[in-house]
Short mmCIF file of C-alpha atoms in Angstrom, two decimals:
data_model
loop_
_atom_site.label_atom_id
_atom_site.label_comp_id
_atom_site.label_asym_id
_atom_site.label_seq_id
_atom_site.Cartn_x
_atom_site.Cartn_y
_atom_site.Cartn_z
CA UNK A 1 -47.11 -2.16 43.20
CA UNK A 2 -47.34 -0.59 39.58
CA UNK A 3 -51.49 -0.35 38.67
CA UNK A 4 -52.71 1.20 35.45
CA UNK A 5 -55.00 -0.46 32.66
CA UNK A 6 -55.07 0.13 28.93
CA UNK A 7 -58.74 1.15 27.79
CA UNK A 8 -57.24 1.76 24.02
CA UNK A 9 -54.20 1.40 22.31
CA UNK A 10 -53.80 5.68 22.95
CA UNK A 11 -54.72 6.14 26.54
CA UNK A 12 -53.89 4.50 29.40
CA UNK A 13 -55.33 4.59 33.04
CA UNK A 14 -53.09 4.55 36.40
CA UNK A 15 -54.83 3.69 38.90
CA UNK A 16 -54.35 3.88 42.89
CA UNK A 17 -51.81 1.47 43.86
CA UNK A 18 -51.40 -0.15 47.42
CA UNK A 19 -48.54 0.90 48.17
CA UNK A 20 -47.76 -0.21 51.58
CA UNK A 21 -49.29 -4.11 53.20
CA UNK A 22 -53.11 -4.15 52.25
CA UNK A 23 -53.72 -0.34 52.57
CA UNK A 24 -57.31 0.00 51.10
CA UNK A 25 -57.16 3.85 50.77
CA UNK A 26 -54.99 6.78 50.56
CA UNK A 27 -55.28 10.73 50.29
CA UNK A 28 -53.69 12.60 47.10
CA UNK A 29 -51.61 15.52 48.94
CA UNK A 30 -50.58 17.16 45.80
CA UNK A 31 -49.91 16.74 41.64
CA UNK A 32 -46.85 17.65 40.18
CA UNK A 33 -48.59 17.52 36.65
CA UNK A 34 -51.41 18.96 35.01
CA UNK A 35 -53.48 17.98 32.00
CA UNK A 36 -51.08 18.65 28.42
CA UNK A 37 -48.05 18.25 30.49
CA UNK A 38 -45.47 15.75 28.89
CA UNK A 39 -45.08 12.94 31.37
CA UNK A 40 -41.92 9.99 31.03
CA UNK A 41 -41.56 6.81 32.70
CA UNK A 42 -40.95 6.66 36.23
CA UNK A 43 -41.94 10.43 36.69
CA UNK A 44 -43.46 11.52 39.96
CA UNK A 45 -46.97 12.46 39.08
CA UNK A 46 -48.16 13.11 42.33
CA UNK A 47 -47.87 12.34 46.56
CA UNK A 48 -50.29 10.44 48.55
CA UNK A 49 -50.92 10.06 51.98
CA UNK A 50 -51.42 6.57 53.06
CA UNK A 51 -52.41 5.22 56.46
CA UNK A 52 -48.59 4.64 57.37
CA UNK A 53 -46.61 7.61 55.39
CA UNK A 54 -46.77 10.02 52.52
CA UNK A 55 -45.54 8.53 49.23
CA UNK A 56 -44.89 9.82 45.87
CA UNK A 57 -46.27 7.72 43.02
CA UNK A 58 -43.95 7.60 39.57
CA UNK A 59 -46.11 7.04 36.42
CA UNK A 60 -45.25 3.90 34.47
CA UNK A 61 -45.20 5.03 30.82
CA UNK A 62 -44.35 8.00 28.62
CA UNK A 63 -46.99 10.48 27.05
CA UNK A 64 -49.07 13.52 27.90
CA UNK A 65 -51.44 14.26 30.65
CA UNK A 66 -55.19 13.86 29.25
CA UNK A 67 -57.00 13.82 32.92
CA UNK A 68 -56.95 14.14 36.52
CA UNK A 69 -59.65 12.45 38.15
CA UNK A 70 -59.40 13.54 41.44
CA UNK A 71 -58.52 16.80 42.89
CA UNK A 72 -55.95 17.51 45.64
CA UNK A 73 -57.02 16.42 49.31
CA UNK A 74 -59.45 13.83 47.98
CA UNK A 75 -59.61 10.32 49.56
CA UNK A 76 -59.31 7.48 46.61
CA UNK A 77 -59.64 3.59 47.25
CA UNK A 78 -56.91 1.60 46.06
CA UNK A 79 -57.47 0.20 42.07
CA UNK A 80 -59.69 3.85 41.12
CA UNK A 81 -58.61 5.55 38.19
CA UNK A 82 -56.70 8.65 39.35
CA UNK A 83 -55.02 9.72 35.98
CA UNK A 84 -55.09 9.14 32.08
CA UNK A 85 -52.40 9.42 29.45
CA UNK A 86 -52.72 9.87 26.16
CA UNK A 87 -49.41 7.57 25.22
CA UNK A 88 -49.81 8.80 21.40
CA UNK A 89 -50.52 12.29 21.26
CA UNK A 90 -51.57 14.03 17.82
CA UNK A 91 -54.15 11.26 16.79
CA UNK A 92 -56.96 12.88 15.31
CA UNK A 93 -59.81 10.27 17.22
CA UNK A 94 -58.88 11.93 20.80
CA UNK A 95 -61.03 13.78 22.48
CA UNK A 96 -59.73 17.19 24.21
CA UNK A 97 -57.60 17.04 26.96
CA UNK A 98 -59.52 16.98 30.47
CA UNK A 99 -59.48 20.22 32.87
CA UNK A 100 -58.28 19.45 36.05
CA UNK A 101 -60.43 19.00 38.87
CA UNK A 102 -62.41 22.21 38.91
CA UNK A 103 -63.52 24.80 41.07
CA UNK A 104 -65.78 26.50 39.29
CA UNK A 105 -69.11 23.96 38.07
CA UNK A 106 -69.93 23.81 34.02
CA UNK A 107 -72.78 23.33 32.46
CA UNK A 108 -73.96 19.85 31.83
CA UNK A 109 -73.00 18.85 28.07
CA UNK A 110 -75.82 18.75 25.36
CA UNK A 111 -78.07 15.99 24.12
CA UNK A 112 -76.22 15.37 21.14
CA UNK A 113 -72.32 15.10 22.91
CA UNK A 114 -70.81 11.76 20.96
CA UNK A 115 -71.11 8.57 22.74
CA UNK A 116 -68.34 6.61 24.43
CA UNK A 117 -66.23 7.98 27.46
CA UNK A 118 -66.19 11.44 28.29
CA UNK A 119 -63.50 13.37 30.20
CA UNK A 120 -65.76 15.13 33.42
CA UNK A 121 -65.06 17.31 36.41
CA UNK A 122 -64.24 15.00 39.92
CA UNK A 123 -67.27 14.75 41.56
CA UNK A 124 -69.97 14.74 39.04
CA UNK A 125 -69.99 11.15 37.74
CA UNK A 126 -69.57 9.72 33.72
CA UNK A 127 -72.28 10.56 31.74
CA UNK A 128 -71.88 7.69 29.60
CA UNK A 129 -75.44 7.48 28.71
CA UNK A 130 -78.19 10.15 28.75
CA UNK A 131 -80.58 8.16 31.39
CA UNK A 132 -78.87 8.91 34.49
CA UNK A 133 -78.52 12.91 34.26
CA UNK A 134 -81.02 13.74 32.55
CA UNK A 135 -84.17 13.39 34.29
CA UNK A 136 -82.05 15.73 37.03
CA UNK A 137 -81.40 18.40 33.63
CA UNK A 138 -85.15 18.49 33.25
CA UNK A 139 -86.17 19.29 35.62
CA UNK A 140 -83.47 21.52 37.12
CA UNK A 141 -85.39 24.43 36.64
CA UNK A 142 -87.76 23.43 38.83
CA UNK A 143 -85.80 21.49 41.58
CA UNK A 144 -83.02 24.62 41.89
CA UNK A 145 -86.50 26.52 42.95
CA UNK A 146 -87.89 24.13 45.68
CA UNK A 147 -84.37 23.79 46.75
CA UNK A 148 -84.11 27.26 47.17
CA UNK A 149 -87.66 27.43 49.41
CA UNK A 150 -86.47 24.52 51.39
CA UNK A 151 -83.01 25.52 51.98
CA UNK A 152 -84.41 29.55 53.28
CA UNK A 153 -86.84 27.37 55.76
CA UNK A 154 -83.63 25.60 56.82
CA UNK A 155 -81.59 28.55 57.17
CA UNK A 156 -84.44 30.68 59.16
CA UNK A 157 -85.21 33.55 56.57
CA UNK A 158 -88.88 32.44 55.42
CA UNK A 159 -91.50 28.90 55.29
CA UNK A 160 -91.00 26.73 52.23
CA UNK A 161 -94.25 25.80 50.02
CA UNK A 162 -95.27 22.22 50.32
CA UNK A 163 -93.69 20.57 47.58
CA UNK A 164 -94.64 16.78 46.03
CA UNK A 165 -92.18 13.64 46.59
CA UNK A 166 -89.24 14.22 44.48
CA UNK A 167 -87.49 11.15 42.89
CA UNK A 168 -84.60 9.92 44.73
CA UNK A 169 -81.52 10.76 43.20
CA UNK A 170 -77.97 9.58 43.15
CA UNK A 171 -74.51 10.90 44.66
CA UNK A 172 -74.67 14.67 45.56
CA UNK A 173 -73.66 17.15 43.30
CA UNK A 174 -71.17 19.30 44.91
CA UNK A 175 -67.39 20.59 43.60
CA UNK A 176 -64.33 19.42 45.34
CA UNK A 177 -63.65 22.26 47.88
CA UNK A 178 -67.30 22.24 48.67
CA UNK A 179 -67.12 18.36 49.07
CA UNK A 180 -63.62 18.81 51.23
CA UNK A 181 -65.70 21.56 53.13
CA UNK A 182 -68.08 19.27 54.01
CA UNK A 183 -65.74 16.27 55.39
CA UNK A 184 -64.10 18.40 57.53
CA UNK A 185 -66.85 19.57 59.03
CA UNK A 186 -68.61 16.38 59.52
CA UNK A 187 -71.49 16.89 57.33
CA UNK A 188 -73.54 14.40 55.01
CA UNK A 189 -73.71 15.96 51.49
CA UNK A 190 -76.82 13.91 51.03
CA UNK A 191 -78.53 15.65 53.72
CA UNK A 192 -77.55 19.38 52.31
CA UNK A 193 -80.55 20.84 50.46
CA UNK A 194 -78.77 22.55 47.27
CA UNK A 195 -79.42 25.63 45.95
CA UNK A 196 -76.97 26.27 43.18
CA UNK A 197 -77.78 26.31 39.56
CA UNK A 198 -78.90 23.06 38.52
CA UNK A 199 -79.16 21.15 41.70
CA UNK A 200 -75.16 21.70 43.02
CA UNK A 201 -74.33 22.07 46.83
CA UNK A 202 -72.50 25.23 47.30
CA UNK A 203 -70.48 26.42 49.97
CA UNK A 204 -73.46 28.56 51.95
CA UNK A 205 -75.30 25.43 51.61
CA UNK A 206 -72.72 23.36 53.64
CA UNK A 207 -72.22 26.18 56.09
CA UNK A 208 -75.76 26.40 56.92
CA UNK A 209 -76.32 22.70 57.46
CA UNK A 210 -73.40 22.77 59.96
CA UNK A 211 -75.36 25.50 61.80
CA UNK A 212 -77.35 25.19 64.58
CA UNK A 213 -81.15 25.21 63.31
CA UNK A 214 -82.73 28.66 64.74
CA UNK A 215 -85.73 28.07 67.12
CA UNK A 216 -88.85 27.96 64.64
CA UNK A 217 -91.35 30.90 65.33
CA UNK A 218 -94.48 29.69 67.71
CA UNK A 219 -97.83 29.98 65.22
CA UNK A 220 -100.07 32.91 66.49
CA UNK A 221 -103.03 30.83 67.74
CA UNK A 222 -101.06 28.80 69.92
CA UNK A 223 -101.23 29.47 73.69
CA UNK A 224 -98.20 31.40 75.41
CA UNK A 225 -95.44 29.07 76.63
CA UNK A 226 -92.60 30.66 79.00
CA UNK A 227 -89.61 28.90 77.48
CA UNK A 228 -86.09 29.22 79.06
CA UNK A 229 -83.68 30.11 75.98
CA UNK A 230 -79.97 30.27 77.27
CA UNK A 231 -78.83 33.33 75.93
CA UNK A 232 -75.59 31.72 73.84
CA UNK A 233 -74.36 32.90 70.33
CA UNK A 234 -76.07 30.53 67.13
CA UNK A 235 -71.73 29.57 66.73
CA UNK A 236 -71.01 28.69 69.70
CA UNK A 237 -70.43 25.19 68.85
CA UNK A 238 -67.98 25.88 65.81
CA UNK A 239 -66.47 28.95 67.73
CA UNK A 240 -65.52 26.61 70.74
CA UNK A 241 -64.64 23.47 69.08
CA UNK A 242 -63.15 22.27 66.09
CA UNK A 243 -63.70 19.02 64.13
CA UNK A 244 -60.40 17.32 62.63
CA UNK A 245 -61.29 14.04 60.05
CA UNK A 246 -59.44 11.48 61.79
CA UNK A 247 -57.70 9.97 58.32
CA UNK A 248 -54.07 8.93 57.08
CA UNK A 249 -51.35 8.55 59.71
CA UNK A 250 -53.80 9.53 62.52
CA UNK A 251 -56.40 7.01 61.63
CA UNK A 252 -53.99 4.14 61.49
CA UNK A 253 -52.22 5.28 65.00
CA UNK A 254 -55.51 5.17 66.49
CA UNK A 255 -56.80 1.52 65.37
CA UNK A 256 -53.34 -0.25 65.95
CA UNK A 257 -53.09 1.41 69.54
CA UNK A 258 -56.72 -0.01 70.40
CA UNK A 259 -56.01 -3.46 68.74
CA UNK A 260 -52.85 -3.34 70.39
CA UNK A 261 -54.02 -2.22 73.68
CA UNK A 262 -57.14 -5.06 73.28
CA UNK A 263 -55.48 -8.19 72.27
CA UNK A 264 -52.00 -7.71 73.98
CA UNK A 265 -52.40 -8.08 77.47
CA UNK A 266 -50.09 -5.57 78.81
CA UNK A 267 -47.05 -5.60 81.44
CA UNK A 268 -45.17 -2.75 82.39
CA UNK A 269 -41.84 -2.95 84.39
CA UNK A 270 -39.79 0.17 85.56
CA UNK A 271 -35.95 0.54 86.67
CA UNK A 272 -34.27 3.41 87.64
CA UNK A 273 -30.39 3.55 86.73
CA UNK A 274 -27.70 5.66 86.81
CA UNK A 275 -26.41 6.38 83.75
CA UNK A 276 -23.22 8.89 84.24
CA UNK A 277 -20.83 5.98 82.92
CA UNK A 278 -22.59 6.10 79.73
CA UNK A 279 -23.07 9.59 79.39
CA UNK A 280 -19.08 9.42 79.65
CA UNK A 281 -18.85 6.77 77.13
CA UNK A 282 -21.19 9.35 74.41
CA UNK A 283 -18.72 11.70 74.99
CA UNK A 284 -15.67 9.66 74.28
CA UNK A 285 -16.87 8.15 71.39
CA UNK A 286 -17.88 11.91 69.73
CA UNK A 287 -14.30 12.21 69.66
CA UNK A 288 -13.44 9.00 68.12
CA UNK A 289 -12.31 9.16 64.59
CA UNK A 290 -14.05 5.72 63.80
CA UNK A 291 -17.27 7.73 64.56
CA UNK A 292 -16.75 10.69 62.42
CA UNK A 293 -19.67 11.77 60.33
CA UNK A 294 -22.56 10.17 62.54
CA UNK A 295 -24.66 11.47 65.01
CA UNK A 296 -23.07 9.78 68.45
CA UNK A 297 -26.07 10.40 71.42
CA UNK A 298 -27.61 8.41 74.05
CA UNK A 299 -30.40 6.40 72.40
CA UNK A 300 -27.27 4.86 70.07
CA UNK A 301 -26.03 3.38 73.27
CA UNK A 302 -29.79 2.25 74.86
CA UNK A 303 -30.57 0.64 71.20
CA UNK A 304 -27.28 -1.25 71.27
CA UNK A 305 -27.89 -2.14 74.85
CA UNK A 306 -31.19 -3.84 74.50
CA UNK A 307 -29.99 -5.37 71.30
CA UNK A 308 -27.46 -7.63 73.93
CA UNK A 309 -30.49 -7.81 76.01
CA UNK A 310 -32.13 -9.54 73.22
CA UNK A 311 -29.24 -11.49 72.45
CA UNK A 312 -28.83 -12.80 76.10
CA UNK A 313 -32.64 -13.36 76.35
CA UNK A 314 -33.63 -14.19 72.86
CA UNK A 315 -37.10 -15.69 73.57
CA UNK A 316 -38.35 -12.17 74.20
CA UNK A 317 -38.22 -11.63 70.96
CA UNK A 318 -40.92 -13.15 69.10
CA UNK A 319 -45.01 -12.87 68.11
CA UNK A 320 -47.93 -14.40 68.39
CA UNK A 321 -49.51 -16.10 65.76
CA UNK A 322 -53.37 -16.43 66.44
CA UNK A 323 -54.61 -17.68 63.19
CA UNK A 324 -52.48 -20.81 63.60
CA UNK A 325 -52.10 -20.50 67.69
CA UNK A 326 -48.19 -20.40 67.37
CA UNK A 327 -45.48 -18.38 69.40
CA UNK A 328 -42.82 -17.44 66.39
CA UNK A 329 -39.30 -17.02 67.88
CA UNK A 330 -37.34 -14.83 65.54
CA UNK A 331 -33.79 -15.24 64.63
CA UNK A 332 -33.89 -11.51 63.75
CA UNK A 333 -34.21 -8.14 65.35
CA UNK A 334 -35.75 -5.06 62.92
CA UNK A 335 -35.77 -2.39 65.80
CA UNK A 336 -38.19 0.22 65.46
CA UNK A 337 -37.71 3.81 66.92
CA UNK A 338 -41.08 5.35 67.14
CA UNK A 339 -40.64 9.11 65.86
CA UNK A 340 -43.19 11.83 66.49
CA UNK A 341 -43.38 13.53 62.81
CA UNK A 342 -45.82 16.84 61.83
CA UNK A 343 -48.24 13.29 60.37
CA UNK A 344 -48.13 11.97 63.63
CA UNK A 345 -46.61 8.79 65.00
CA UNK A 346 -44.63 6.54 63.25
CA UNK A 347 -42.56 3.99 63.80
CA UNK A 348 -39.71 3.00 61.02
CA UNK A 349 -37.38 0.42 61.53
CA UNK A 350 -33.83 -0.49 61.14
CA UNK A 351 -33.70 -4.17 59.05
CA UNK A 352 -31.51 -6.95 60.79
CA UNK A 353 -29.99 -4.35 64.03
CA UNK A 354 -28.49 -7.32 65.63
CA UNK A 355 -25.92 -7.73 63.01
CA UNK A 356 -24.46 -4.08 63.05
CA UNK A 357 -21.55 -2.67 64.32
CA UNK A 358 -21.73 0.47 66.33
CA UNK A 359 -20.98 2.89 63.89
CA UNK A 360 -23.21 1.43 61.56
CA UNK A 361 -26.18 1.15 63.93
CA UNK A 362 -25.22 5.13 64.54
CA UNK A 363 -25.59 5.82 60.75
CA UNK A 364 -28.89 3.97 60.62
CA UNK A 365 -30.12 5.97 63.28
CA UNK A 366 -29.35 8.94 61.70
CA UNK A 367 -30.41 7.71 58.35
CA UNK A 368 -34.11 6.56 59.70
CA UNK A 369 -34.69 10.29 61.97
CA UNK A 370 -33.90 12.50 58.94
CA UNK A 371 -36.12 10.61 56.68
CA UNK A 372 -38.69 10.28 59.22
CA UNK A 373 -38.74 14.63 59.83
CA UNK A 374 -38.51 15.09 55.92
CA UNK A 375 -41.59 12.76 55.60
CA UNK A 376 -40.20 10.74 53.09
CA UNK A 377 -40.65 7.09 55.58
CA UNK A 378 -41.66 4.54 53.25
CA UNK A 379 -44.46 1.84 54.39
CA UNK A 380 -41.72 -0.98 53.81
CA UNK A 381 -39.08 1.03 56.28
CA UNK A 382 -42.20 0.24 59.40
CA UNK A 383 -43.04 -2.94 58.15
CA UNK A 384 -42.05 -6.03 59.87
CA UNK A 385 -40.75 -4.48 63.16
CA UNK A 386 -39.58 -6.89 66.28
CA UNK A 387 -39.01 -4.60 69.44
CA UNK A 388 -39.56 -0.84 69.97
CA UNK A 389 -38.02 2.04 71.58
CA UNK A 390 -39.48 4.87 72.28
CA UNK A 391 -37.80 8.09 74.07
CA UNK A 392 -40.14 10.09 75.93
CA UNK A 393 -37.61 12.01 77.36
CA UNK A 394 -36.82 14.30 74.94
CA UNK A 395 -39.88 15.99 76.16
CA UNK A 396 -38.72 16.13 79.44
CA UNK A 397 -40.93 13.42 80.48
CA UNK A 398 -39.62 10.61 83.16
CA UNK A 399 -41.45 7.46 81.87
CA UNK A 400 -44.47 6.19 80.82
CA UNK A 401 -46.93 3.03 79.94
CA UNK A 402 -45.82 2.41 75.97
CA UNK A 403 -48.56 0.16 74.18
CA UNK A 404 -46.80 -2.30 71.96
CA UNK A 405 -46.94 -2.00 68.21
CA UNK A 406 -49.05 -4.41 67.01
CA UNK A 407 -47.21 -7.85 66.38
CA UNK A 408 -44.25 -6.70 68.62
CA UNK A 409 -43.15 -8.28 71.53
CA UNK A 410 -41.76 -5.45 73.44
CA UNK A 411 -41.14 -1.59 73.72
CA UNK A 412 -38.57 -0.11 75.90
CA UNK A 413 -39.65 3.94 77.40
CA UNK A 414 -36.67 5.68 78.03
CA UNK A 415 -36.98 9.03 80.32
CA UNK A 416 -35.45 11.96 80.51
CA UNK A 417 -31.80 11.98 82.11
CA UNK A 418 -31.39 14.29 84.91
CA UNK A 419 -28.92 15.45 87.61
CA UNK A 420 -30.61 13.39 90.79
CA UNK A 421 -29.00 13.35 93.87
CA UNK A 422 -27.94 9.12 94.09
CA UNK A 423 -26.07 7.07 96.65
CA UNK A 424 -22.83 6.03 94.63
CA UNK A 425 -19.91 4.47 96.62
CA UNK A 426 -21.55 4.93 99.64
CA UNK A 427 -21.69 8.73 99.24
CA UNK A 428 -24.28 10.63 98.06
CA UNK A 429 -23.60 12.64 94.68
CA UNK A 430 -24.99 14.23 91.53
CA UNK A 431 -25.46 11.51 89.22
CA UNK A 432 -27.04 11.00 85.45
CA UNK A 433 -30.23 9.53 86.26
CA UNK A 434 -32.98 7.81 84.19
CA UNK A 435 -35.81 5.71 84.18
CA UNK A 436 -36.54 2.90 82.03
CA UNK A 437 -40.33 1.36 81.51
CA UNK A 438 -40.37 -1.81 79.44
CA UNK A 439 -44.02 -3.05 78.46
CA UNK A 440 -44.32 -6.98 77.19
CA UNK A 441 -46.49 -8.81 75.96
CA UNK A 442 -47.56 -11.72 78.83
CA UNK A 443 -49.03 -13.86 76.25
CA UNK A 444 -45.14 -14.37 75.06
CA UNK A 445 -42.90 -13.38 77.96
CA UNK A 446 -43.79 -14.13 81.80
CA UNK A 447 -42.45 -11.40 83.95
CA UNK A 448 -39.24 -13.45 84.74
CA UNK A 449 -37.92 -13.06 81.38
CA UNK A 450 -39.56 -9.33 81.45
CA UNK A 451 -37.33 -8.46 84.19
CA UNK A 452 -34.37 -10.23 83.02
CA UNK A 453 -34.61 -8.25 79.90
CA UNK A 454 -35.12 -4.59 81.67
CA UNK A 455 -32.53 -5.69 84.03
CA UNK A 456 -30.10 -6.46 81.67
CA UNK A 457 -30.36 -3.05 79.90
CA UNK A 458 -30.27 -1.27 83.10
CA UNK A 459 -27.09 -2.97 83.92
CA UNK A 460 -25.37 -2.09 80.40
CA UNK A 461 -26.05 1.32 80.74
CA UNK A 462 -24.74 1.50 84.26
CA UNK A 463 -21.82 -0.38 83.16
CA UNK A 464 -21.23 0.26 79.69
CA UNK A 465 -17.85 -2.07 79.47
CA UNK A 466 -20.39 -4.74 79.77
CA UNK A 467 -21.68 -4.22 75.65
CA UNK A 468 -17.99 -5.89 75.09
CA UNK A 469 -18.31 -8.78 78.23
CA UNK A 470 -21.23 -9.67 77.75
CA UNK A 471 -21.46 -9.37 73.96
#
């Protein structure tokens, strides 16, 4: 979705757009552009991170950069103003071209600047009227002082003076890196007593909120108290642990997995199989011609396997609908592979599986992992999902408890495939071994289809000639 609104018939706004399914918020990663750069429709402008994948917005309409609103690592709601561009440049009724989001603060603009909308530094508001900044102005002399007592009483080098009730005032004053400075390390900027020139939160200031508060000095009338002090370091709390913000990817992994895990009630099934037929089969068909140029391996064969599992036991494969207190079957199978990427989890998935061939299924494979590592999944390519799988076993792992991706029916766990001793033809031999782990929902499937459905992939991959009997 395209956002941006026209103020004048020279500059134009884009705003955040949702770009995924009701994403409220997203995280600018990086701009390609800076203000006086010449931008052209359908341009990438800059990359956000959203709660399901990073994405690179294009800007909608030719003309030069006039401002950035937000600076790099920021957190912006959907429909906020994140750049202007002045669509007709060399009008004489334009104001300068905006700085980008600073690092350095300036110096709050004079009584007589011209009214109407003024380009400002991220984090320090509009000043489209001289009532809101400048009772701070006035008395900034003043305040900067009494901040300066209060914050030295915070940080343990003197006792502030008494000072009267000051007026409460609006968002903290604080640039970008300071304000990025505090969110990572958990702090309210509204609690941070500044001591910069005219009232802005500075860096020390943030670093000595975060501190632990040094044991006050006992007065010298009071009566001795023996006090048992633990003899640890003031940082021992920031040298032993470290605060991440729990945003983007991360955040969204973490509220589907407990909605998931809270309205699903789970079942897990497990099967152990032997597999050394199919590991055969992978390396026939690397050598087939009619395979060239895509990546042949064993989750190919488990994804086409539990696509016949689905097909012989459709009913698995459906949702449930609590607003209307349905069960909808679907006709369809979008199978997601959940991928572990530097952002986290994800899980992208590859539109109508059911209907491919096996070289095409390999080529979407392919196609979905490299996009996934480069970073470049789209919210659309994890939207919509039916069934999951999800191999564990490339970290060596045997199985596990998958929790179901919220408005799935199913995920299959695949482990690792070993050399196991295994009773084959009556003898025991070295055999490829692995085990499966299918979770369900039991709200939609009762453990007789469950097992049908594990069995059935369990018997494919023991038997690979079935994918052609029983497909």
């Amino acid at each position: 979705m395209t956002t941006m609104t026209q103020t004048s018939a020279r500059f134009r706004e884009f705003k955040m757009p949702d770009v995924g399914e009701g994403l409220t918020e997203a995280e600018i990663l990086k701009w390609f552009v800076q203000p006086g750069d010449t931008v052209t429709d359908g341009q990438v402008v800059c990359e956000v991170e959203t709660a399901k994948a990073a994405v690179e917005l294009p800007i909608p309409f030719d003309g030069v950069v006039h401002e950035l609103r937000f600076a790099e690592g920021t957190t912006v709601d959907v429909g906020e103003v994140i750049i202007t561009v002045d669509v007709a440049p060399g009008s004489e009724d334009a104001p300068a071209p905006a700085a980008a989001p600073a690092q350095e603060p300036v110096e709050a603009a004079p009584a007589e600047e011209p009214k109407g909308r003024t380009p400002v530094l991220v984090g320090y508001g509009v000043a489209e009227s001289s009532t809101k900044r400048r009772p701070r102005k006035g008395a900034a002399p003043e305040a900067a002082a009494v901040a300066a007592a209060v914050q030295a009483e915070l940080n343990g080098h003197g006792s502030a003076a008494p000072v009267a009730d000051a007026p409460p005032v609006g968002r903290p004053l604080a640039k970008p890196p300071v304000r990025k400075l505090a969110k990572d390390l958990g702090i309210d900027l509204a609690t941070v007593v500044p001591t910069g020139k005219d009232g802005i939160i500075t860096r020390e200031d943030v670093h000595a909120a975060a501190a632990p508060a040094a044991p006050a000095a006992a007065p010298e009338v009071a009566e001795p108290v023996a006090v048992s002090v633990p003899e640890t370091p003031a940082t021992v709390g920031s040298a032993r642990e470290t605060r991440i913000p729990v945003k983007g990817v991360r955040k969204a992994i973490a509220q589907a997995m407990v909605g998931s895990a809270f309205t699903a009630p789970h079942v897990t099934e497990f099967v152990t199989v032997d597999v050394t037929r199919t590991m055969k089969l992978v390396a026939e068909l690397k050598e087939d011609k009619e395979m060239a140029g895509v990546r042949v391996n064993p989750l190919l064969i488990i994804a086409k396997a539990l696509l016949v599992a689905i097909k012989r036991n459709p009913e698995v494969n459906a949702a449930w609908d609590e607003a209307n207190q349905e069960i909808v079957q679907k006709h369809y199978v979008n199978l997601g592979i959940a991928a572990a990427t530097p952002r986290g989890l994800i899980v992208p998935n590859i539109k109508d599986a059911h209907d491919k061939t096996l070289p095409q299924l390999a080529a979407a494979l392919g196609e979905l992992v490299a996009t996934a590592r480069d970073g470049k999944t789209s919210p659309a390519a994890m939207a919509g999902g039916t069934v999951t799988i999800t191999n564990v076993g490339v970290f060596g792992v045997d199985t596990g408890t998958p929790i179901l991706n919220p408005g799935e029916s199913a995920i299959l766990a695949v482990g690792a495939i070993k050399l196991q001793p295994w009773v084959h033809k009556g003898k025991v031999k070295p055999r490829q071994v692995t085990t499966l782990a299918l979770s369900f929902d039991h709200r939609l499937v009762d453990g007789e289809l469950g097992s049908k459905v594990l069995a059935d992939v369990a018997a494919i991959l023991e038997q690979p000639k079935r994918l052609i009997t029983w497909a």
